[in-house]
């Protein structure tokens, strides 16, 4: 019996790994067009690191689809290769055949919780920090002494000399408001330049005004340098926001619910997928369409309930019941059809 279980598990993990690989290629390829321009000038290691971070951002649903589809394909494989008849002829019951599914269900339910609560928020925060650092480096590298350097659509910078992140004798022109800013010294700090001892030339209809300053913080307004959104907060931070009852505490609660409830489908979908593939005499394509439709239905329901929970936290209990009833109902239907 252990040989049979090992064979089924080996078949499952082989298919799961292939599916995750395919999903990763598709997702990272689709995101290449959305990368900032400076990403293509990175060295290979940094570029690959960025792609890995992007891929991890979508890991939740990769695991969901991969786990569901992999068990479906295992069931289809056993049925189409007529291995099911050999198994039943040995006196192996369907419940005994489901033991490998139970093992992976336990493992992947725990994995889904860890990925949802810990890994993805961490990866998203690290990606934000990574892009912030790279934007800063890209801007600094693009500025050449004794030349006007365009660092975005509106801002051009001239500097007499540059030492690491410090610029000397600076002229900054902002095309959007036509401000001309001069300074003896400027220091880059994240998405800002801190200027010292200079003037701001503000144009008017017939002339211009001049404001002298000793210190002025000038924002580069780079779209890739953003504060970390609430959805990417660490779970501990979300809990603190919720209990503080400050602004967005309900949204923090909805994000927590999204993370905590994510493992619930994993309790059912392995059994559903395997039994569909094993006992339903439909084509592989038809069963794949059904499994994908169930997964998309879950994603739509999840999205709608999370939006509602942002306004009413008590709906989370309704959402929990809906998830349990939905997947247990599908499993019960599949189980009865398999008998």
Coordinates of C-alpha atoms in Angstrom, one line a residue, residues 35-36 38-39 42-54 122-138 224-225 228:
X35 CA 8.5 47.3 -15.2
X36 CA 10.0 50.7 -14.8
X38 CA 15.5 51.6 -15.3
X39 CA 14.8 47.9 -14.5
X42 CA 20.0 46.5 -14.0
X43 CA 22.6 43.8 -13.8
X44 CA 21.4 40.3 -14.3
X45 CA 21.3 39.3 -10.6
X46 CA 19.2 42.4 -9.6
X47 CA 16.9 41.9 -12.5
X48 CA 16.3 38.2 -11.6
X49 CA 15.8 39.2 -8.0
X50 CA 13.1 41.6 -9.0
X51 CA 11.4 39.0 -11.2
X52 CA 11.4 36.6 -8.2
X53 CA 9.8 39.2 -6.0
X54 CA 7.1 39.8 -8.6
X122 CA 7.3 40.3 3.4
X123 CA 8.1 39.9 -0.3
X124 CA 5.9 42.8 -1.3
X125 CA 7.6 45.1 1.3
X126 CA 11.0 44.0 0.2
X127 CA 10.1 44.7 -3.5
X128 CA 9.0 48.2 -2.6
X129 CA 12.3 48.8 -0.7
X130 CA 14.2 47.3 -3.6
X131 CA 12.6 49.5 -6.2
X132 CA 13.0 52.6 -4.0
X133 CA 16.8 51.9 -3.7
X134 CA 17.1 51.2 -7.4
X135 CA 15.2 54.3 -8.4
X136 CA 17.5 56.4 -6.2
X137 CA 20.6 54.7 -7.7
X138 CA 19.2 55.1 -11.2
X224 CA 8.0 54.0 -8.4
X225 CA 8.8 55.3 -4.9
X228 CA 3.9 50.6 1.5

